Coordinates of C-alpha atoms in Angstrom, one line a residue:
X1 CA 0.0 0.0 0.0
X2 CA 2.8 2.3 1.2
X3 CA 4.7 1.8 -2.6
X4 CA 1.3 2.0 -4.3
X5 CA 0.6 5.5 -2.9
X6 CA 4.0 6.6 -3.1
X7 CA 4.1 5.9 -7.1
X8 CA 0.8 7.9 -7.3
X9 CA 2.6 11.1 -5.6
X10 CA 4.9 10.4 -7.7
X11 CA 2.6 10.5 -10.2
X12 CA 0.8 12.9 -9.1
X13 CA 4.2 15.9 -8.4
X14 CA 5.1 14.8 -12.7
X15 CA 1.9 16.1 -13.8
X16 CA 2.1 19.3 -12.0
X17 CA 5.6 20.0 -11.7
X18 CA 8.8 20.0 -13.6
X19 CA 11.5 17.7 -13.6
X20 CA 14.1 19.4 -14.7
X21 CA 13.8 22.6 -11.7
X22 CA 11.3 21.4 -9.6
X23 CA 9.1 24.5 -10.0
X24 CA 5.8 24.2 -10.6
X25 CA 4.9 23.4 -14.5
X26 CA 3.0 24.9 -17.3
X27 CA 0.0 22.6 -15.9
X28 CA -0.3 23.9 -12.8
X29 CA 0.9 27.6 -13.6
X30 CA -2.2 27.8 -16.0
X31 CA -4.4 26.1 -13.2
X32 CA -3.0 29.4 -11.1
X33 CA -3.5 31.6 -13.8
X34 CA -7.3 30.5 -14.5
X35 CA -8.2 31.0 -10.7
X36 CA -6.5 34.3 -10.2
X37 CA -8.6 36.1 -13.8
X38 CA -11.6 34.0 -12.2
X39 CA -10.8 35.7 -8.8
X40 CA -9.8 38.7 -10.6
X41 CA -13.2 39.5 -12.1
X42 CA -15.3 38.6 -9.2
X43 CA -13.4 41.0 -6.3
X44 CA -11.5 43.5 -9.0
X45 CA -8.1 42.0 -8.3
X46 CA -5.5 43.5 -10.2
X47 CA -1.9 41.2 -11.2
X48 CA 0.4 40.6 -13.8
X49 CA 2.1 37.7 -15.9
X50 CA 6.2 38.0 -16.7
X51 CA 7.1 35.7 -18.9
X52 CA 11.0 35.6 -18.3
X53 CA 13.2 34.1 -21.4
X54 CA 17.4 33.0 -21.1
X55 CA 19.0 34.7 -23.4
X56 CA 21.2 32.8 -25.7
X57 CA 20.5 29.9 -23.5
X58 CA 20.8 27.7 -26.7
X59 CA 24.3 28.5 -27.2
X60 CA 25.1 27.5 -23.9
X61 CA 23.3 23.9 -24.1
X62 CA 24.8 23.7 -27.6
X63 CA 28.6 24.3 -26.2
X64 CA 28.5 22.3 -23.0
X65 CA 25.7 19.6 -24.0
X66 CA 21.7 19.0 -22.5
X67 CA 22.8 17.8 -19.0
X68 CA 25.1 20.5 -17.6
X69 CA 22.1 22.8 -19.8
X70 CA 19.6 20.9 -17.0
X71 CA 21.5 21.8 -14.2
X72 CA 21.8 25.4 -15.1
X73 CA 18.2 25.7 -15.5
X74 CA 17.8 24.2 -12.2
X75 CA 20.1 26.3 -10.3
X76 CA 17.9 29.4 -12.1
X77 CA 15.0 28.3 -11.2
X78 CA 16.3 28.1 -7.6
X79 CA 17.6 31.7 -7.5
X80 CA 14.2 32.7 -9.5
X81 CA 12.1 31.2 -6.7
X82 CA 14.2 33.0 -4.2
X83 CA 13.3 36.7 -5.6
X84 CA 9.3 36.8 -5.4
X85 CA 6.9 36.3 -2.3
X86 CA 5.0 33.1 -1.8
X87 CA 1.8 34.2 -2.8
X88 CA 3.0 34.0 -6.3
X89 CA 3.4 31.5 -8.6
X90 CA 6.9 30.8 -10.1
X91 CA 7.0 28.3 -13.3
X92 CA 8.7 26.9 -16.2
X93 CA 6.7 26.6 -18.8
X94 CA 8.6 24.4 -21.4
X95 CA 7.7 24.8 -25.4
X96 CA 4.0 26.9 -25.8
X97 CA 3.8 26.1 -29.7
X98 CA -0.4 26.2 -29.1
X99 CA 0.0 29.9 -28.3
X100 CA 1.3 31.3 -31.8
X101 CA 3.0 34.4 -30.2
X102 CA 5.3 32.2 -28.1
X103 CA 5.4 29.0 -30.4
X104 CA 8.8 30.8 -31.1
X105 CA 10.2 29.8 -27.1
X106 CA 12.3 26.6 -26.1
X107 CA 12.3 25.4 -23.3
X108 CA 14.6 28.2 -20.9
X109 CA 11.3 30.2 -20.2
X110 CA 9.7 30.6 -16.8
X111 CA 6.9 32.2 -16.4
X112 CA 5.4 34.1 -12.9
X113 CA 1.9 35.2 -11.9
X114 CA 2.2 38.8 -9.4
X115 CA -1.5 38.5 -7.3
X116 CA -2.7 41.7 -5.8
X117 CA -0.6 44.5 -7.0
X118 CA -1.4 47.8 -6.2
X119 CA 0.0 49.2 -9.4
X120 CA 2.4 48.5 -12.6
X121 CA 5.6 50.1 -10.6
X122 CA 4.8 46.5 -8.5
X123 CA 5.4 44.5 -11.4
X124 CA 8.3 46.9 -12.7
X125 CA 9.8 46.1 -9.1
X126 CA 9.6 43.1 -9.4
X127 CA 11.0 42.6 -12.8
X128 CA 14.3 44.7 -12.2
X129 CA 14.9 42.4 -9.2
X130 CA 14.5 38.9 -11.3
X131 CA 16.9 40.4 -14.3
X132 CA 19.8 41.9 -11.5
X133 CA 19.4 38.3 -9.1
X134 CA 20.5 37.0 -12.9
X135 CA 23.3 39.1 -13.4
X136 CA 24.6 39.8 -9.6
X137 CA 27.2 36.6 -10.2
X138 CA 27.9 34.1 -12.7
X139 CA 27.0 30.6 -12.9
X140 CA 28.8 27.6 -12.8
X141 CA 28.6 25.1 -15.5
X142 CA 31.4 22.0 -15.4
X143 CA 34.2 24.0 -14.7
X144 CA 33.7 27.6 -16.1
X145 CA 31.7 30.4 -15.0
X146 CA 28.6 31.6 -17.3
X147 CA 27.1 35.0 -16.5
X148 CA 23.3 34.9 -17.4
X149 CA 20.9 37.8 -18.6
X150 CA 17.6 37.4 -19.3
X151 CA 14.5 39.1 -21.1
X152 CA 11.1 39.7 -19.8
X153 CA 7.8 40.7 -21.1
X154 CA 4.7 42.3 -18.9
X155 CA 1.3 41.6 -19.0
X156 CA -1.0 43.4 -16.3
X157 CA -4.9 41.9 -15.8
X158 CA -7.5 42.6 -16.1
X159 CA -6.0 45.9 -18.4
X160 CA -4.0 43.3 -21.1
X161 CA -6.5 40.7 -20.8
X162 CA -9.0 38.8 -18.6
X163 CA -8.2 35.0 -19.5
X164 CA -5.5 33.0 -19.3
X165 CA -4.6 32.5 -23.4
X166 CA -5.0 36.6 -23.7
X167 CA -2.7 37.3 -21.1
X168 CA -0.1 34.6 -22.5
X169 CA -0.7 36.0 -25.5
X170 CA -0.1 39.7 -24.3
X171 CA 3.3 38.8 -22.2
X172 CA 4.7 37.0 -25.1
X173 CA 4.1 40.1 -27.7
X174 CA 6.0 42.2 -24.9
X175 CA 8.8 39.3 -24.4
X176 CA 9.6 39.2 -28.5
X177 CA 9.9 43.2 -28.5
X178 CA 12.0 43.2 -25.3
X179 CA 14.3 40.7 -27.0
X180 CA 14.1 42.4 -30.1
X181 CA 15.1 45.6 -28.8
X182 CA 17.6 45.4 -26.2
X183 CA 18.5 42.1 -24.4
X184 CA 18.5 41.7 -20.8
X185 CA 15.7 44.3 -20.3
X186 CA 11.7 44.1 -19.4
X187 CA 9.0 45.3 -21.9
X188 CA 5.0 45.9 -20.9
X189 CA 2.1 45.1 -23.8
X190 CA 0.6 47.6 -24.9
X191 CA -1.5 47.9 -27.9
X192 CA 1.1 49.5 -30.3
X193 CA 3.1 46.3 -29.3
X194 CA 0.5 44.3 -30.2
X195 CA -0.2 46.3 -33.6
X196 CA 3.2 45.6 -34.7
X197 CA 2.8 42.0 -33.7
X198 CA 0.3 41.5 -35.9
X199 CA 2.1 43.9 -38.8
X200 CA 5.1 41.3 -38.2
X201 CA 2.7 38.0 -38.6
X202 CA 1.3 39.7 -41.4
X203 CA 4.8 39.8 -42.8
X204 CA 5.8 36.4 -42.2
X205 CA 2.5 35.0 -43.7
X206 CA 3.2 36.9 -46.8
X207 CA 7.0 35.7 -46.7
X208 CA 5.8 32.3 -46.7
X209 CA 4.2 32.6 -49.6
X210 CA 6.8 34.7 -51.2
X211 CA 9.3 31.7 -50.9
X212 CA 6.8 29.8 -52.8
X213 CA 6.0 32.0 -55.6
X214 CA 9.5 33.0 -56.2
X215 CA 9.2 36.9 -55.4
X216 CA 12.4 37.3 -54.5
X217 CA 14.9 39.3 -56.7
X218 CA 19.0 39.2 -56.8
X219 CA 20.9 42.2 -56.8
X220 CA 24.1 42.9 -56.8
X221 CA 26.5 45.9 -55.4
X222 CA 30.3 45.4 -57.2
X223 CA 33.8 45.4 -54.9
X224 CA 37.1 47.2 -56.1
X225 CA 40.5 46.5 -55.8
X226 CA 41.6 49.8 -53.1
X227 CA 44.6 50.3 -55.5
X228 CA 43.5 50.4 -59.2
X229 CA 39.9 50.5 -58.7
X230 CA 39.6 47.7 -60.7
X231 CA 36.3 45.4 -60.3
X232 CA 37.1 42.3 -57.5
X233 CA 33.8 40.6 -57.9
X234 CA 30.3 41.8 -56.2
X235 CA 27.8 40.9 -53.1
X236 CA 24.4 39.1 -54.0
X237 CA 22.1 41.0 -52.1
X238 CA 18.2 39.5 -51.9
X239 CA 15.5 42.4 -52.5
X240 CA 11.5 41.5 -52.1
X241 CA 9.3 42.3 -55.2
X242 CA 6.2 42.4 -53.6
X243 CA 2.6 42.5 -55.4
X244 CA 1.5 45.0 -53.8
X245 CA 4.5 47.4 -51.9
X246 CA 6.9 47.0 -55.0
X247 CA 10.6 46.4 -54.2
X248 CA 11.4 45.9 -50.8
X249 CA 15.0 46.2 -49.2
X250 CA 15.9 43.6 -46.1
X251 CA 15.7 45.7 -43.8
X252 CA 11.8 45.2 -44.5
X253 CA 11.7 41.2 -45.0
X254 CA 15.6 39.9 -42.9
X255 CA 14.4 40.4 -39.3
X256 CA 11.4 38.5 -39.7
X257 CA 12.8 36.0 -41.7
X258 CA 15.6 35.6 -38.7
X259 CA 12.8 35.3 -36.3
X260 CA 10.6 33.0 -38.0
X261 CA 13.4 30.6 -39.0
X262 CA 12.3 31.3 -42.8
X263 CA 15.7 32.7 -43.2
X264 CA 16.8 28.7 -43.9
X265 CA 14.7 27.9 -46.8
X266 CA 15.0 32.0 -47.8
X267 CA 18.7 32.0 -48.1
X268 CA 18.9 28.5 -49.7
X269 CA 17.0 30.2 -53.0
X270 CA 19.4 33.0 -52.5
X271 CA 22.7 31.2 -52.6
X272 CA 21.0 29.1 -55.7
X273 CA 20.2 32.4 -57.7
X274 CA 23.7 33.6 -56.9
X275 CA 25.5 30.8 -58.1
X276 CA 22.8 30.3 -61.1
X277 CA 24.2 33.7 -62.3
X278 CA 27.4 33.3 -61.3
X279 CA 28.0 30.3 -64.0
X280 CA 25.6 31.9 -66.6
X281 CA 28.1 35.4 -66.4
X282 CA 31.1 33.1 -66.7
X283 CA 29.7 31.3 -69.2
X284 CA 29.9 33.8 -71.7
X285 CA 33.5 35.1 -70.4
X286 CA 32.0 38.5 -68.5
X287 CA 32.5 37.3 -64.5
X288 CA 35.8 36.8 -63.0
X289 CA 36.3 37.4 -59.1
X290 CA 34.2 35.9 -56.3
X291 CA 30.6 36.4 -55.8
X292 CA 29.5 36.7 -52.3
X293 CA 26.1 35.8 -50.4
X294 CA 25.2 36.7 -46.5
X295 CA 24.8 33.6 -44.1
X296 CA 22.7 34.1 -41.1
X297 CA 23.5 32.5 -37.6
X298 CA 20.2 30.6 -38.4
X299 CA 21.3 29.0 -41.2
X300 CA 24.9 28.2 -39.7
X301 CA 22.7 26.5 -36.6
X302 CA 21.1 24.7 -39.2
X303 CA 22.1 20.8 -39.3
X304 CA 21.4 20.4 -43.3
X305 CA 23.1 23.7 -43.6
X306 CA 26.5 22.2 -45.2
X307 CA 24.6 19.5 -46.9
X308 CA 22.3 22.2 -49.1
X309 CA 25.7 24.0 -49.6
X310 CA 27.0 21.3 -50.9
X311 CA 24.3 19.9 -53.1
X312 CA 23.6 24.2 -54.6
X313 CA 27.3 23.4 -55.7
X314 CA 26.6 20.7 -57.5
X315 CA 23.4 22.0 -59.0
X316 CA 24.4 24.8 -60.3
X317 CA 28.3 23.4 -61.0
X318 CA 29.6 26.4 -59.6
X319 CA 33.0 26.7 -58.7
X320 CA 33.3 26.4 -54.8
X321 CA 36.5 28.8 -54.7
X322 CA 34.6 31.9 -56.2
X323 CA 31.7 31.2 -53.8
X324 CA 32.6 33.9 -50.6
X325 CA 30.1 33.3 -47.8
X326 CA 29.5 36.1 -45.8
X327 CA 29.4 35.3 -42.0
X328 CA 27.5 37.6 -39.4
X329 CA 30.1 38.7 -36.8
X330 CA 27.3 37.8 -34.2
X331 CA 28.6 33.9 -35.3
X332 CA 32.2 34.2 -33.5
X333 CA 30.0 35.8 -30.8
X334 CA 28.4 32.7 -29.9
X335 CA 30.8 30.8 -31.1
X336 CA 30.2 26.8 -30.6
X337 CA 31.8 23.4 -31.1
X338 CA 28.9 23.0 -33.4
X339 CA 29.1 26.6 -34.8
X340 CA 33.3 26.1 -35.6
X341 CA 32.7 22.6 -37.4
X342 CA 30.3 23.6 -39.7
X343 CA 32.8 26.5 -40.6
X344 CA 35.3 23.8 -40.9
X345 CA 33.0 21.6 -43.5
X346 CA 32.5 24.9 -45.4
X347 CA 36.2 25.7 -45.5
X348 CA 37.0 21.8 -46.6
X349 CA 34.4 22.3 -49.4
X350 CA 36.7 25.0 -51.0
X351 CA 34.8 28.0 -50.3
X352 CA 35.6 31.4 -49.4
X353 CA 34.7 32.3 -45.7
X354 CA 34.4 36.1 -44.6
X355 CA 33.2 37.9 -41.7
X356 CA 30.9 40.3 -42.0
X357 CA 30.0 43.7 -40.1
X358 CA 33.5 43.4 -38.5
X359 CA 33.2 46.2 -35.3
X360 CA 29.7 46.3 -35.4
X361 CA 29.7 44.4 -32.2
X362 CA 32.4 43.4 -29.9
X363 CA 34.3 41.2 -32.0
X364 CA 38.4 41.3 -31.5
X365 CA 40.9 39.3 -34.0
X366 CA 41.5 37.6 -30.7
X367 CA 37.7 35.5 -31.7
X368 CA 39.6 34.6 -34.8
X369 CA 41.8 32.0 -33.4
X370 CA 41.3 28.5 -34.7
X371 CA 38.5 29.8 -37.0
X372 CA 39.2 29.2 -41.3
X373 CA 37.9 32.7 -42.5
X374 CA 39.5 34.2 -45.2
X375 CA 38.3 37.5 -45.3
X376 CA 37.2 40.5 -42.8
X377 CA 34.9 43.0 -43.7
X378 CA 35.1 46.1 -41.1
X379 CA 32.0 47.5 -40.8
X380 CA 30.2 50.6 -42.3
X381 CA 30.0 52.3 -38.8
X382 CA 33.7 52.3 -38.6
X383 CA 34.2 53.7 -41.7
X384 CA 32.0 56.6 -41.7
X385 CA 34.1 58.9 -39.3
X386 CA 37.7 57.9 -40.6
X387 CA 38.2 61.4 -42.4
X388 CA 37.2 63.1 -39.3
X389 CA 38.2 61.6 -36.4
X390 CA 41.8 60.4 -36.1
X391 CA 41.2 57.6 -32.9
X392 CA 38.5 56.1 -35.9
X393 CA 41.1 56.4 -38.7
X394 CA 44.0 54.8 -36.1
X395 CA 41.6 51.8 -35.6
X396 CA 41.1 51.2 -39.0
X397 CA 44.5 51.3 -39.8
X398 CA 45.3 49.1 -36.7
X399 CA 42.5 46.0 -37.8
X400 CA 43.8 46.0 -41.6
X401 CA 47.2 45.5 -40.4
X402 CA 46.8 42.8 -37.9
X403 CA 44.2 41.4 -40.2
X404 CA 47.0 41.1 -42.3
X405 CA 49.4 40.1 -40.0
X406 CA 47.2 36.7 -39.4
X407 CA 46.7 36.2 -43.0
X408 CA 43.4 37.7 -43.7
X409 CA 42.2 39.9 -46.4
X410 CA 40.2 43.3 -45.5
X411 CA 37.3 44.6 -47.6
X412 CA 36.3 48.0 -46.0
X413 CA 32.1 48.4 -46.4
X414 CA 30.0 51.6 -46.7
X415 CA 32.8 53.1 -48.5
X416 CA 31.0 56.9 -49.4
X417 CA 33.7 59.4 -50.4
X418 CA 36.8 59.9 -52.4
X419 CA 38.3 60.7 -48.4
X420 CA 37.5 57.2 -47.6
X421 CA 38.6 55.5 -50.3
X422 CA 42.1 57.6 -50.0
X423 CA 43.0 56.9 -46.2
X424 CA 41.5 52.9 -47.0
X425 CA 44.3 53.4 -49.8
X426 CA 46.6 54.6 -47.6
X427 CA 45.8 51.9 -44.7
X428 CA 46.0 48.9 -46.8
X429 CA 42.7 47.9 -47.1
X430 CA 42.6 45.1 -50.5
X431 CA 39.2 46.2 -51.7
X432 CA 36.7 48.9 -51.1
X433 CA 32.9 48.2 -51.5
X434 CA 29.9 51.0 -51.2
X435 CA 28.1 53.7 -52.4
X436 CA 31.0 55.7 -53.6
X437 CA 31.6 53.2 -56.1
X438 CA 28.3 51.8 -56.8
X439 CA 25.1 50.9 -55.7
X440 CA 22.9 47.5 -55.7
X441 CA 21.2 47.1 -59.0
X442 CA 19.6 44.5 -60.1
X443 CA 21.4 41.6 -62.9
X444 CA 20.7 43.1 -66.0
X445 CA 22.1 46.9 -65.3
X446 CA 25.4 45.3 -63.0
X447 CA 26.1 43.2 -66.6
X448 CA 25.3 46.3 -68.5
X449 CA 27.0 48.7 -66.2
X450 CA 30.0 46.4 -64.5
X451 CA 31.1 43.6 -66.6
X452 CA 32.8 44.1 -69.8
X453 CA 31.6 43.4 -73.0
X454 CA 34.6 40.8 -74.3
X455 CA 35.4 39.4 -71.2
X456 CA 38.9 40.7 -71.6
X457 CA 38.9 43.9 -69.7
X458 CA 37.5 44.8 -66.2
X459 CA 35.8 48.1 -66.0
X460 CA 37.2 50.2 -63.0
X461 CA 34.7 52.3 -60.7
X462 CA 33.6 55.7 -62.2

């Protein structure tokens, strides 16, 4: 009898709480959640929902493997439970893909229900003290030290909603913008929040479809030797040609497409068409010099990633050593096991490997170590101030050469003026890309406009 009744408690604590933390789970948090809007709307209770997310939790799990990721999240969930009162309800609440606006979640988000609150500065309290118990000292995971930031999005009740799926709904709109914005910080719903929610599902319906009728257009912007301006080759840039808006740039389509995961299936299609024209141009003797296409951290996550890379190649028969993928600096950022094999494959398959947006974060050369790139591309917002401010024009000069020093070639981006182009002369830089040679256009005009009739001769920029 005693074993009988102990395998139903036992029974009985799995169904209501989680194994991993031993916080209550999504089960019994919802069970909470019903009774408080319930309670709520029968004595005019007021309260709130955070829904806290990990940020860059799957790198962590990915670099260090699921158990030590399971005793991290334990040993959260401990110093969570520590911050609030025990009238309120702390829990994990593992994947939500039945609630669209947080079908996007793994499984680092916890989730806490605030009962009673006078006000909203309750929950903003409340909020600041989860993030700073976070951040106020590391972790330990195995033998290093991990320090932890989180996100966290606010929904108050009965204002944001009276029922459970509404208020879910509300504090996950508020989590995505609070991770979109700025990491590590709290965000409240509020209706323009959920506007632009439903602007950016909008979007990644229409994407969707976009993907399957084709809609997607390749441009190109041409790269310069610094010394000679002669043409080096050119970016494949991705523009949307949408039936009703017309042409749109990425900065209207890539975010979404990051968040959505569409970017995977978005940028295969891409890298085809690139490498389609790349062979057609060389073909008839017009294109010599690499072509290069921008790889998101999705699609270097992606297990196929290498195999579709691969298979493109052979598709299309283009030549894998005038292939240059373009690497997001935010890639050495969270730089895995995982993350520097797959860079591996892709150096073994002969391409070209370069990083882009170099000094748009908080990348050093020191992140370089051990990694096959080939080619750095410093960043647009390091460029802009070289004529006038000599510290700017002292760090460019400083990256090319060391840059140099370990064997890398430097393509300086966002190149605008003729003062630019002379101090990139001046500093070494191998080739000069921007505006102040030319502009994205789309195939047709870059053939017309770039590439030389006979094939013999390279035009140089104007």
């Amino acid at each position: 009898l005693r074993n009988t009744l102990s395998a139903k408690a036992y029974r009985d604590r799995l169904a209501y709480f989680d194994r991993v933390t031993g916080l209550p789970n999504r089960r019994m948090f919802i069970d909470r959640l019903d009774w408080a809007c319930r309670h709520a709307k029968r004595f005019g209770d007021r309260g709130a929902v955070l829904l806290l997310d990990l940020d860059r939790f799957r790198q962590i799990n990915e670099a260090f493997g699921p158990n030590a990721g399971d005793t991290l999240l334990h040993e959260v969930g401990e110093r969570l439970a520590a911050c609030v009162r025990e009238t309120d309800a702390m829990a994990r609440l593992g994947r939500m893909g039945s609630i669209p606006s947080l079908s996007h979640l793994g499984g680092d988000e916890f989730s806490l229900l605030l009962t009673q609150i006078d006000c909203d500065e309750n929950a903003v309290a409340v909020s600041t003290r989860l993030l700073d118990c976070l951040r106020s000292k590391p972790f330990k995971v195995g033998n290093s030290e991990i320090s932890l930031s989180a996100s966290i999005g606010v929904s108050v009740f009965p204002e944001n909603g009276k029922d459970v799926d509404s208020l879910l709904k509300n504090a996950g709109v508020a989590l995505r913008h609070a991770k979109e914005e700025r990491r590590g910080q709290f965000a409240f719903f509020s209706r323009e929040l959920n506007a632009r929610a439903l602007q950016r599902l909008n979007i990644e319906n229409e994407l969707r479809r976009a993907i399957e009728n084709n809609e997607f257009r390749l441009h190109l912007q041409p790269k310069f030797h610094t010394s000679g301006r002669a043409f080096a080759g050119a970016e494949a840039l991705a523009r949307w040609q949408h039936p009703d808006r017309g042409l749109l740039g990425p900065m209207d389509f890539i975010p979404v497409a990051e968040s959505s995961g569409l970017i995977v299936s978005f940028g295969e299609k891409i890298l085809t068409s690139a490498c389609t024209q790349f062979v057609e141009w060389t073909s008839r003797g017009l294109y010599q010099g690499r072509i290069s296409v921008n790889v998101s951290a999705l699609q270097i996550r992606d297990p196929g990633f290498v195999d579709s890379v691969a298979r493109i190649l052979a598709q299309t028969r283009m030549p894998p050593g005038s292939l240059c993928l373009e690497v997001t600096e935010s890639v050495i950022l969270q730089r895995t096991s995982e993350t520097s094999k797959v860079l591996q494959q892709l150096h073994e398959l002969g391409l070209w490997l370069s990083i882009d947006d170099f000094g748009a974060g908080f990348t050093s050369l020191g992140h370089l170590k051990g990694l096959p790139f080939d080619e750095l591309k410093i960043d647009k917002s390091l460029i802009d101030s070289i004529e006038k401010e000599p510290r700017s024009r002292a760090i460019v000069s400083a990256v090319i050469a060391l840059a140099h020093h370990l064997g890398h070639r430097v393509v300086a981006e966002g190149v605008e003026t003729a003062g630019q182009h002379a101090i990139l002369l001046e500093s070494g830089s191998d080739e000069c890309q921007g505006y102040f040679f030319g502009k994205p256009v789309a195939a047709p005009e870059f053939e017309a406009r770039w590439l030389p009739a006979n094939g013999l001769e390279k035009k140089s920029a104007a």
